[in-house]
CSV table of C-alpha atoms and ligand atoms in Angstrom, one decimal:
chain,number,residue,atom,x,y,z
A,6,MET,CA,97.2,130.4,-97.4
A,7,THR,CA,98.7,127.5,-95.5
A,8,ALA,CA,101.8,126.7,-97.6
A,9,GLU,CA,102.9,130.2,-98.1
A,10,PRO,CA,104.5,131.2,-94.7
A,11,VAL,CA,107.2,128.6,-95.4
A,12,THR,CA,108.2,130.2,-98.7
A,13,LYS,CA,107.9,133.9,-97.8
A,14,PRO,CA,110.4,135.1,-95.1
A,15,LEU,CA,108.2,138.1,-94.3
A,16,LEU,CA,105.2,135.9,-93.6
A,17,ARG,CA,107.4,133.7,-91.4
A,18,VAL,CA,108.5,136.7,-89.4
A,19,LEU,CA,104.8,137.8,-89.0
A,20,THR,CA,104.1,134.5,-87.3
A,21,GLY,CA,106.7,135.5,-84.6
A,22,LYS,CA,109.6,133.6,-86.0
A,23,ARG,CA,113.2,135.0,-86.4
A,24,THR,CA,115.0,134.7,-89.7
A,25,ALA,CA,118.8,134.8,-89.8
A,26,ILE,CA,118.6,137.7,-92.3
A,27,PRO,CA,115.7,140.0,-91.7
A,28,PRO,CA,113.2,140.5,-94.6
A,29,ILE,CA,113.3,144.0,-95.9
A,30,TRP,CA,110.9,146.4,-97.7
A,31,LEU,CA,110.6,150.2,-97.6
A,32,MET,CA,107.5,152.3,-97.1
A,33,ARG,CA,106.9,154.3,-100.4
A,34,GLN,CA,109.3,151.9,-102.2
A,35,ALA,CA,107.2,152.5,-105.3
A,36,GLY,CA,107.5,156.2,-106.1
A,37,ARG,CA,109.2,159.3,-107.2
A,38,TYR,CA,112.8,158.3,-106.4
A,39,LEU,CA,112.6,155.7,-109.1
A,40,PRO,CA,113.1,157.0,-112.7
A,41,GLU,CA,110.9,154.1,-114.0
A,42,TYR,CA,108.1,155.4,-111.8
A,43,ARG,CA,108.4,159.0,-113.0
A,44,ALA,CA,108.3,157.7,-116.6
A,45,LEU,CA,105.0,155.9,-116.0
A,46,ARG,CA,103.6,158.7,-113.9
A,47,GLU,CA,103.7,160.9,-116.9
A,48,LYS,CA,101.4,158.6,-118.9
A,49,ALA,CA,98.5,159.1,-116.5
A,50,ASP,CA,96.4,162.3,-116.1
A,51,GLY,CA,96.3,162.5,-112.3
A,52,PHE,CA,97.7,160.5,-109.5
A,53,LEU,CA,94.4,158.8,-108.7
A,54,ASP,CA,94.0,157.8,-112.4
A,55,LEU,CA,97.3,156.0,-111.9
A,56,CYS,CA,96.1,154.3,-108.8
A,57,PHE,CA,93.0,153.1,-110.7
A,58,ASN,CA,94.8,152.0,-113.8
A,59,SER,CA,95.4,148.4,-113.0
A,60,PRO,CA,98.1,147.5,-115.6
A,61,LEU,CA,100.1,150.6,-114.7
A,62,ALA,CA,99.6,150.3,-110.9
A,63,ALA,CA,100.6,146.6,-111.1
A,64,GLU,CA,103.7,147.5,-113.1
A,65,ILE,CA,104.6,150.2,-110.5
A,66,THR,CA,104.1,147.8,-107.7
A,67,LEU,CA,106.6,145.4,-109.3
A,68,GLN,CA,109.2,148.1,-110.2
A,69,PRO,CA,111.1,148.1,-106.8
A,70,ILE,CA,110.9,144.3,-106.7
A,71,ARG,CA,112.6,143.9,-110.1
A,72,ARG,CA,115.2,146.6,-109.3
A,73,PHE,CA,116.1,145.7,-105.8
A,74,GLY,CA,114.6,142.3,-104.8
A,75,PHE,CA,112.8,143.4,-101.7
A,76,ASP,CA,111.0,140.7,-99.7
A,77,ALA,CA,107.6,142.4,-100.0
A,78,ALA,CA,105.8,144.3,-102.6
A,79,ILE,CA,103.3,146.9,-101.4
A,80,LEU,CA,100.3,147.5,-103.6
A,81,PHE,CA,100.6,150.8,-105.5
A,82,SER,CA,97.6,152.9,-104.4
A,83,ASP,CA,96.8,155.5,-101.8
A,84,ILE,CA,95.1,155.6,-98.4
A,85,LEU,CA,92.8,158.4,-99.8
A,86,VAL,CA,91.0,156.0,-102.2
A,87,VAL,CA,88.8,155.2,-99.2
A,88,PRO,CA,87.4,158.8,-98.8
A,89,HIS,CA,87.0,158.7,-102.6
A,90,ALA,CA,84.9,155.5,-102.4
A,91,LEU,CA,82.8,157.2,-99.7
A,92,GLY,CA,81.9,159.9,-102.2
A,93,GLN,CA,84.3,162.7,-101.1
A,94,ARG,CA,86.0,164.5,-104.0
A,95,VAL,CA,89.8,163.7,-103.9
A,96,THR,CA,92.5,165.2,-106.2
A,97,PHE,CA,96.2,165.4,-106.1
A,98,ALA,CA,97.7,168.6,-107.6
A,99,GLN,CA,101.1,167.9,-109.0
A,100,GLY,CA,103.7,168.5,-106.3
A,101,GLU,CA,101.1,169.8,-103.8
A,102,GLY,CA,99.7,166.7,-102.1
A,103,PRO,CA,96.1,165.7,-101.7
A,104,GLN,CA,93.1,168.0,-101.8
A,105,LEU,CA,89.7,167.0,-100.7
A,106,ASP,CA,86.4,168.9,-100.3
A,107,PRO,CA,86.8,169.6,-96.5
A,108,LEU,CA,84.2,168.3,-94.0
A,109,GLU,CA,84.1,171.6,-92.0
A,110,GLU,CA,80.8,171.2,-90.2
A,111,PRO,CA,79.0,168.1,-88.9
A,112,SER,CA,76.3,168.7,-91.5
A,113,ALA,CA,78.9,167.9,-94.2
A,114,LEU,CA,78.9,164.3,-93.1
A,115,SER,CA,75.6,163.8,-94.8
A,116,SER,CA,77.3,164.2,-98.1
A,117,LEU,CA,79.2,160.9,-97.5
A,118,ARG,CA,77.9,157.4,-98.3
A,119,SER,CA,77.5,155.3,-95.2
A,120,ASP,CA,79.1,152.3,-96.9
A,121,ILE,CA,82.1,151.9,-99.2
A,122,ASP,CA,81.5,151.7,-102.9
A,123,HIS,CA,83.4,148.7,-103.9
A,124,ASN,CA,82.7,149.3,-107.5
A,125,ALA,CA,84.9,152.4,-107.4
A,126,LEU,CA,87.7,150.2,-105.9
A,127,GLU,CA,87.5,147.2,-108.4
A,128,PRO,CA,90.6,148.5,-110.2
A,129,VAL,CA,92.6,148.2,-106.9
A,130,TYR,CA,91.4,144.6,-106.5
A,131,ALA,CA,92.3,143.9,-110.1
A,132,THR,CA,95.8,145.3,-109.5
A,133,ILE,CA,96.3,142.8,-106.7
A,134,ALA,CA,95.3,139.9,-108.9
A,135,ARG,CA,97.7,141.0,-111.6
A,136,VAL,CA,100.7,141.6,-109.2
A,137,LYS,CA,100.0,138.2,-107.7
A,138,GLN,CA,100.6,136.4,-111.0
A,139,ASP,CA,104.0,138.0,-111.6
A,140,LEU,CA,105.4,138.1,-108.1
A,141,PRO,CA,108.4,135.7,-107.2
A,142,ARG,CA,107.1,133.0,-104.9
A,143,THR,CA,109.3,134.2,-102.0
A,144,VAL,CA,108.0,137.8,-102.1
A,145,ALA,CA,105.0,138.7,-100.0
A,146,LEU,CA,102.3,141.0,-101.4
A,147,LEU,CA,101.1,143.7,-98.9
A,148,GLY,CA,97.8,145.5,-99.1
A,149,PHE,CA,97.1,148.5,-96.9
A,150,CYS,CA,94.7,151.2,-95.8
A,151,GLY,CA,94.8,154.3,-93.7
A,152,ALA,CA,93.7,154.1,-90.0
A,153,PRO,CA,90.3,155.8,-89.3
A,154,TRP,CA,92.0,158.7,-87.4
A,155,THR,CA,94.5,159.5,-90.1
A,156,LEU,CA,91.9,159.3,-92.9
A,157,ALA,CA,89.6,161.6,-90.8
A,158,THR,CA,92.3,164.2,-90.5
A,159,TYR,CA,92.5,164.6,-94.3
A,160,MET,CA,88.8,164.4,-94.7
A,161,ILE,CA,88.1,167.2,-92.3
A,162,ALA,CA,91.0,169.5,-93.3
A,163,GLY,CA,90.8,168.6,-97.0
A,164,ARG,CA,94.6,168.5,-97.0
A,165,GLY,CA,97.6,167.8,-94.7
A,166,THR,CA,98.0,170.5,-92.1
A,167,ALA,CA,100.4,171.3,-89.3
A,168,ASP,CA,99.7,168.7,-86.6
A,169,GLN,CA,96.3,168.2,-88.1
A,170,PHE,CA,94.7,171.1,-86.2
A,171,PRO,CA,91.3,171.0,-88.0
A,172,ALA,CA,90.6,167.4,-87.1
A,173,ARG,CA,91.7,167.7,-83.5
A,174,ALA,CA,89.5,170.8,-83.0
A,175,PHE,CA,86.6,169.1,-84.8
A,176,ALA,CA,86.8,166.1,-82.5
A,177,TYR,CA,86.6,168.3,-79.4
A,178,ARG,CA,83.9,170.6,-80.7
A,179,HIS,CA,81.7,167.9,-82.3
A,180,PRO,CA,82.3,164.6,-80.5
A,181,ASP,CA,79.1,162.9,-81.7
A,182,ALA,CA,79.7,163.7,-85.3
A,183,PHE,CA,83.3,162.6,-85.0
A,184,VAL,CA,82.2,159.3,-83.5
A,185,ARG,CA,79.9,158.8,-86.5
A,186,LEU,CA,82.7,159.6,-89.0
A,187,ILE,CA,85.1,157.2,-87.3
A,188,ASP,CA,82.5,154.5,-87.2
A,189,VAL,CA,81.9,154.8,-91.0
A,190,LEU,CA,85.7,154.7,-91.5
A,191,VAL,CA,86.1,151.5,-89.3
A,192,ASP,CA,83.4,149.7,-91.3
A,193,ALA,CA,84.6,151.0,-94.7
A,194,SER,CA,88.3,150.2,-94.0
A,195,ALA,CA,87.5,146.6,-92.6
A,196,SER,CA,85.5,145.9,-95.6
A,197,TYR,CA,88.2,147.2,-97.9
A,198,LEU,CA,90.9,145.1,-96.3
A,199,CYS,CA,88.7,142.0,-96.6
A,200,ARG,CA,88.3,142.6,-100.3
A,201,GLN,CA,92.1,143.0,-100.5
A,202,PHE,CA,92.6,139.7,-98.9
A,203,ALA,CA,90.0,138.0,-101.1
A,204,ALA,CA,91.9,139.5,-104.1
A,205,GLY,CA,95.2,137.9,-102.9
A,206,VAL,CA,97.3,140.1,-100.6
A,207,ASP,CA,99.3,138.0,-98.1
A,208,ALA,CA,99.2,140.7,-95.3
A,209,VAL,CA,98.2,144.3,-94.8
A,210,GLN,CA,99.6,147.4,-93.1
A,211,ILE,CA,97.3,149.9,-91.4
A,212,PHE,CA,99.0,153.4,-91.7
A,213,ASP,CA,98.2,155.7,-88.8
A,214,THR,CA,100.5,158.5,-89.9
A,215,TRP,CA,99.0,161.1,-87.6
A,216,ALA,CA,98.7,159.0,-84.4
A,217,GLY,CA,101.4,161.0,-82.8
A,218,VAL,CA,99.5,164.4,-82.6
A,219,LEU,CA,97.0,163.2,-80.0
A,220,PRO,CA,97.0,163.4,-76.2
A,221,ALA,CA,97.0,160.0,-74.5
A,222,ASP,CA,93.2,159.9,-73.9
A,223,GLU,CA,92.4,160.9,-77.4
A,224,PHE,CA,95.0,158.5,-78.8
A,225,GLN,CA,93.1,155.7,-76.9
A,226,ARG,CA,89.7,156.9,-78.2
A,227,TRP,CA,90.5,157.7,-81.8
A,228,CYS,CA,93.5,155.4,-82.7
A,229,ILE,CA,93.6,152.4,-80.4
A,230,GLU,CA,89.9,151.6,-80.1
A,231,PRO,CA,88.9,152.1,-83.7
A,232,VAL,CA,91.9,150.1,-85.1
A,233,ALA,CA,91.2,147.3,-82.6
A,234,ARG,CA,87.5,147.2,-83.8
A,235,MET,CA,88.6,147.2,-87.4
A,236,ILE,CA,90.9,144.3,-86.9
A,237,ALA,CA,88.2,142.3,-85.1
A,238,LYS,CA,85.9,142.9,-88.1
A,239,VAL,CA,88.5,141.8,-90.6
A,240,ARG,CA,89.4,138.7,-88.6
A,241,ALA,CA,85.7,137.8,-88.3
A,242,GLN,CA,85.8,137.4,-92.2
A,243,VAL,CA,89.4,136.4,-92.7
A,244,PRO,CA,90.6,134.7,-89.4
A,245,ALA,CA,94.2,134.2,-90.6
A,246,ALA,CA,94.6,137.8,-91.7
A,247,ARG,CA,98.2,139.0,-91.0
A,248,ILE,CA,98.3,142.7,-90.0
A,249,ILE,CA,101.0,145.3,-89.4
A,250,GLY,CA,100.1,148.4,-87.5
A,251,PHE,CA,102.0,151.6,-88.0
A,252,PRO,CA,101.0,154.2,-85.3
A,253,ARG,CA,103.5,156.8,-86.2
A,254,GLY,CA,104.5,159.0,-83.3
A,255,ALA,CA,102.9,156.7,-80.7
A,256,GLY,CA,106.1,156.9,-78.6
A,257,THR,CA,105.5,155.9,-75.0
A,258,GLU,CA,101.9,154.9,-75.8
A,259,LEU,CA,103.2,151.9,-77.9
A,260,PRO,CA,102.8,149.4,-75.0
A,261,ARG,CA,99.2,150.5,-74.6
A,262,TYR,CA,98.6,150.2,-78.3
A,263,LEU,CA,99.9,146.6,-78.1
A,264,ASP,CA,97.7,145.9,-75.0
A,265,ALA,CA,94.6,146.5,-77.1
A,266,VAL,CA,95.4,146.2,-80.8
A,267,PRO,CA,96.0,142.6,-81.9
A,268,VAL,CA,98.5,143.3,-84.8
A,269,ASP,CA,101.0,140.7,-85.8
A,270,ALA,CA,103.7,143.3,-86.1
A,271,VAL,CA,104.2,146.9,-85.2
A,272,GLY,CA,105.9,149.5,-87.4
A,273,LEU,CA,108.2,151.7,-85.5
A,274,ASP,CA,108.9,155.3,-86.6
A,275,TRP,CA,112.4,156.6,-86.6
A,276,MET,CA,112.0,158.5,-83.4
A,277,THR,CA,111.5,155.3,-81.4
A,278,GLU,CA,114.5,154.5,-79.2
A,279,LEU,CA,116.1,151.2,-80.0
A,280,SER,CA,116.7,149.9,-76.5
A,281,PHE,CA,113.2,150.8,-75.4
A,282,ALA,CA,111.7,148.9,-78.4
A,283,ARG,CA,114.0,145.9,-77.9
A,284,GLU,CA,113.0,145.6,-74.2
A,285,HIS,CA,109.4,146.6,-74.2
A,286,ILE,CA,108.0,146.0,-77.7
A,287,GLN,CA,109.9,143.2,-79.5
A,288,PRO,CA,109.3,140.6,-76.7
A,289,ARG,CA,105.5,141.2,-77.3
A,290,ARG,CA,105.3,141.5,-81.1
A,291,THR,CA,107.3,141.4,-84.3
A,292,VAL,CA,108.8,144.8,-84.9
A,293,GLN,CA,109.3,146.5,-88.3
A,294,GLY,CA,111.5,149.6,-88.9
A,295,ASN,CA,113.0,152.0,-88.2
A,296,LEU,CA,115.7,153.7,-90.2
A,297,ASP,CA,115.4,157.5,-90.5
A,298,PRO,CA,114.5,158.2,-94.2
A,299,LEU,CA,117.0,161.0,-94.0
A,300,ALA,CA,119.9,158.7,-93.1
A,301,LEU,CA,119.0,156.8,-96.3
A,302,LEU,CA,118.9,160.1,-98.2
A,303,ALA,CA,122.3,161.2,-96.8
A,304,GLY,CA,124.1,157.8,-97.3
A,305,GLY,CA,127.8,157.2,-96.4
A,306,ALA,CA,128.9,156.5,-92.9
A,307,ALA,CA,125.7,157.9,-91.3
A,308,LEU,CA,123.7,155.4,-93.2
A,309,ASP,CA,125.9,152.4,-92.4
A,310,ARG,CA,126.0,153.4,-88.7
A,311,ALA,CA,122.3,153.8,-88.4
A,312,THR,CA,121.6,150.6,-90.3
A,313,ASP,CA,124.1,148.6,-88.0
A,314,ALA,CA,122.5,150.0,-84.9
A,315,ILE,CA,119.1,148.8,-85.9
A,316,LEU,CA,120.4,145.3,-87.0
A,317,GLU,CA,122.2,145.0,-83.7
A,318,ALA,CA,119.1,146.0,-81.6
A,319,PHE,CA,116.5,143.9,-83.3
A,320,GLY,CA,118.5,141.1,-85.0
A,321,GLN,CA,118.0,138.5,-82.3
A,322,GLY,CA,114.2,138.5,-82.5
A,323,PRO,CA,111.4,138.6,-85.0
A,324,PHE,CA,112.2,141.6,-87.2
A,325,ILE,CA,111.4,143.2,-90.6
A,326,PHE,CA,113.8,145.9,-91.7
A,327,ASN,CA,112.1,149.0,-92.9
A,328,LEU,CA,112.3,152.8,-92.7
A,329,GLY,CA,110.7,154.8,-89.9
A,330,HIS,CA,108.4,156.5,-92.5
A,331,GLY,CA,108.3,156.8,-96.3
A,332,ILE,CA,111.4,157.1,-98.5
A,333,VAL,CA,111.9,160.7,-99.7
A,334,PRO,CA,111.9,161.4,-103.4
A,335,ASP,CA,115.5,162.7,-103.7
A,336,THR,CA,116.9,159.5,-102.2
A,337,PRO,CA,119.7,158.1,-104.5
A,338,ILE,CA,119.2,154.6,-105.8
A,339,ALA,CA,122.8,153.7,-104.8
A,340,HIS,CA,121.9,154.4,-101.2
A,341,VAL,CA,119.0,151.9,-101.4
A,342,GLU,CA,121.3,149.3,-102.9
A,343,ARG,CA,123.8,149.8,-100.2
A,344,LEU,CA,121.2,149.5,-97.5
A,345,ILE,CA,119.8,146.2,-98.8
A,346,ALA,CA,123.3,144.8,-99.3
A,347,ARG,CA,124.2,145.7,-95.7
A,348,VAL,CA,121.1,144.3,-94.2
A,349,ARG,CA,121.8,141.0,-96.1
A,350,GLY,CA,125.4,141.0,-94.9
A,351,ARG,CA,127.1,141.6,-98.2
A,352,VAL,CA,128.9,144.9,-97.5
B,416,CP3,O1,105.2,152.4,-102.3
B,416,CP3,C1,104.2,152.4,-101.5
B,416,CP3,O2,104.4,152.6,-100.2
B,416,CP3,C2,102.8,152.2,-102.0
B,416,CP3,C3,102.1,153.3,-102.3
B,416,CP3,C4,101.6,154.3,-101.3
B,416,CP3,C5,101.4,155.7,-101.7
B,416,CP3,N1,100.8,156.3,-100.6
B,416,CP3,C6,101.8,156.3,-103.0
B,416,CP3,C7,101.9,157.7,-103.1
B,416,CP3,C8,101.2,154.2,-100.0
B,416,CP3,C9,101.3,153.0,-99.0
B,416,CP3,C10,100.7,155.5,-99.6
B,416,CP3,C11,100.2,155.8,-98.2
B,416,CP3,C12,99.8,157.1,-97.8
B,416,CP3,N2,99.2,158.1,-98.6
B,416,CP3,C13,99.9,157.6,-96.5
B,416,CP3,C14,100.4,156.9,-95.3
B,416,CP3,C15,101.8,156.7,-95.3
B,416,CP3,C16,102.6,158.0,-95.1
B,416,CP3,O3,103.4,158.3,-96.0
B,416,CP3,O4,102.4,158.7,-94.1
B,416,CP3,C17,99.4,158.9,-96.5
B,416,CP3,C18,99.3,159.9,-95.4
B,416,CP3,C19,99.0,159.2,-97.9
B,416,CP3,C20,98.4,160.4,-98.4
B,416,CP3,C21,99.2,161.1,-99.5
B,416,CP3,N3,99.4,160.6,-100.7
B,416,CP3,C22,99.9,162.3,-99.3
B,416,CP3,C23,100.0,163.2,-98.1
B,416,CP3,C24,100.6,162.5,-100.5
B,416,CP3,C25,101.5,163.7,-100.9
B,416,CP3,C26,102.8,163.6,-100.3
B,416,CP3,C27,103.7,163.0,-101.3
B,416,CP3,O5,104.5,162.1,-100.9
B,416,CP3,O6,103.6,163.4,-102.5
B,416,CP3,C28,100.3,161.4,-101.3
B,416,CP3,C29,100.8,161.2,-102.7
B,416,CP3,C30,101.4,159.9,-103.1
B,416,CP3,N4,101.0,158.7,-102.6
B,416,CP3,C31,102.5,159.7,-104.0
B,416,CP3,C32,102.8,158.3,-104.0
B,416,CP3,C33,103.8,157.6,-104.9
B,416,CP3,C34,103.2,160.9,-104.8
B,416,CP3,C35,102.3,161.3,-105.8
B,416,CP3,C36,102.9,161.5,-107.2
B,416,CP3,O7,103.6,160.7,-107.7
B,416,CP3,O8,102.7,162.6,-107.7
């Protein structure tokens, strides 16, 4: 790992250095807005089959690199492969999002494995090894997982719900069972990330998509503490592990997140105010973000203005340009091209 930070701008920035032009990648950069993704998607039966088809998943991971020349490739997979590898049934109905057999009562937890089945995830590790071979030397490869809280919300509800009501209610009603579930997810996710590093990823991102629906105390208990424990476990095995945290919606709790969670960089959602982040977050950690995906969808003057404001706010410190959440499927390719050119100072 020692020679790589020099050749990959994104890894340099993760060590707290500034680059003249910020590295750029986009959450969900491999996906439905790309015609070449939609063409491959038709070749697989279900979405999970695609995630577990290493040749296709590797190709999809590389598609946005070939088309746009991003500074990082993110492994094509999904956060819900972890519940799958814990024995929960996970399916993706076309156009409807994920469906899992919900864990409605504490007794349902006994249907889960206590440790992650790495055999079920071998195809993911094989995808990493394949991508690694074909990736340009300057492009970083990112692995990822869901944070325990966000995974638990899908496992309990069986799907995405408004403000994740079912998991929040479950955590209040059955705190002991909820602690057990979170503990299983901390161990499973740490072990999963270690295997991703062993297979060749340069850094990982921990997606806590639903961090923002919790009151402050609950945020401390179910987001901050479990992710901090997870990172300690990962670094016990992989001391140099580079980690980006993405606690979406953390808002004014972000400083507290950084107090306790030793991430190398923090992904900011698009709601995060730029001057707040410049003054209180960037002096402490590399920041990543935070263009509103809908500004990218809209394009035109609104996109240029929003892009410039972010470059202006974060350009003087360690910074990775990204969206504040995933790219939306209707986003025109031309807008992505424009964004990259503008970040790189070409338009
Ligand atoms: O390009 C990349 O970012 C890499 C691949 C990736 C996917 N999902 C592919 C995907 C990553 C990093 C994820 C993470 C993920 N998955 C998160 C965290 C980030 C976020 O967006 O909040 C979450 C919550 C999930 C769970 C999930 N997967 C949902 C809720 C959905 C349905 C919504 C949707 O966008 O369709 C998915 C499906 C999914 N994951 C698709 C892709 C490309 C679309 C599936 C398809 O092609 O039919």
